Amino acid sequence: MNLRSSWVAEIGQTREDTRLTQVGVTTMTNPVQVRSGILPGSYEGLHRMAGFWTFGSAAMSATVSEGRAVIQGEISQGAYPVTMPTSTVVTLAPGNAQYNRIDLIVLRIYDGLYDSSTTNSAKVEVIQGAAEQNPKVPLVPARCLPLYEVLVPAGASAGNGGIPWNTALKDLRTPVVSLGGILPVEGPVLPGAYPGQYQDAGGALQRWDGGAWVSYPQALGGILPSSASATPASYIGQYRDSTNGKLQRWDGSAWVPVVQGPYLVDNTDYGDTTSTTWTSTLLGRATNPLTLSFVAPPSRTIAVSFGARMKSNSADHYAFMALKLTRDTTVVGDLDDEYATIAASPHLVSASTTRRFTGLLAGQTYTFTAFFRIIANTTNLKAGFDNTFIKVDPLP
């Protein structure tokens, strides 16, 4: 088998062995030991990790692809770098007549200094599990790196179709990188070794803060992209780009829009009034009054526009529309002729007004209510209103 390792054979290590297997320090787990794992990389950069990729190549045999790996021994044994420059084939024993079993395909180091082996070597081999009604994964020996689990069905053999490789293999490979490198996460997410270590977790760059992996945008105070919108928030005041394209802020319990609104309400029913005092009810309308609630933005400032198609049945009489602003039961902006929308025409004309409000309480809910009247109604004329609307725009 063309699987090479350095610092195992007592004699006969070649320069080629040394060149192929020296990978340097890999992902640390503590000041002395490193993770066991596969070095990432693939042909043409198409995949994170192609080393030791395994696929079924015959009824009871699998091909294990070329690759490089590091296998950590006990703390006093050091790490064993291995390289397999060409693929190899492993064959599994036929299945039990009654029960399924789980086998492991592994990289294994035999070192006579620490075990009973008579030859110091590195091997790709199969560890056979026990056939049981509920089969378990076999125990992994020391200096052994699992690559794949293989579910061997009861009765599987070369003569009856063998192992269904498309569903039988479970990938156990995990990557390792040089010290300070960004680890591409495959398989289980393991704790970091030191604050400031980085890993790429499925497209999100993360930093180990000493107790948890923190996504890169969170650590910097940047804006989480919409692709990571499911990532939990880390602190009050964090921002994210939501999936609906609106910037949101974490308030401690929920993601809320950074800028609320704009807000709009309208009523397309025609209604009229003969009242010379302010009224919020128009005769002939199915729905009264016309109201619009909004949340005051952090700037505490909004612009409100309102208007209608209006008439007064006479050029000598005026139709008025104005807004009252309230917060709960408190009147914040009362009705005022100076800020009203006014029209004097026997025909419907379009009229609107925009007004700025400032000094609001950020985060509080306010309500605009539309009021109407006619001045002066000496001949009992009516002021008519159609297509009435209120629109609130938060200002920066």
PDB file of C-alpha atoms in Angstrom, residues 1 14 78 99 106 228 234 244 248 273 299 324 344 356 361:
ATOM      1  CA  MET A   1       0.000   0.000   0.000  1.00  0.00           C
ATOM      2  CA  THR A  14      13.270   8.185   2.250  1.00  0.00           C
ATOM      3  CA  GLY A  78       3.192  13.566  19.096  1.00  0.00           C
ATOM      4  CA  TYR A  99     -28.490  -8.534  11.457  1.00  0.00           C
ATOM      5  CA  VAL A 106      -9.980   4.352   9.126  1.00  0.00           C
ATOM      6  CA  ALA A 228     -27.088  34.799   7.470  1.00  0.00           C
ATOM      7  CA  SER A 234     -25.174  38.728  19.907  1.00  0.00           C
ATOM      8  CA  ASN A 244     -37.280  41.325   2.741  1.00  0.00           C
ATOM      9  CA  GLN A 248     -33.269  45.637  11.120  1.00  0.00           C
ATOM     10  CA  THR A 273     -70.423  67.321   6.250  1.00  0.00           C
ATOM     11  CA  SER A 299     -34.644  60.840  14.861  1.00  0.00           C
ATOM     12  CA  LYS A 324     -54.990  65.832  15.270  1.00  0.00           C
ATOM     13  CA  ALA A 344     -63.178  76.574  -2.085  1.00  0.00           C
ATOM     14  CA  ARG A 356     -43.076  68.368   9.752  1.00  0.00           C
ATOM     15  CA  LEU A 361     -40.573  60.183  21.720  1.00  0.00           C
TER      16      LEU A 361
END
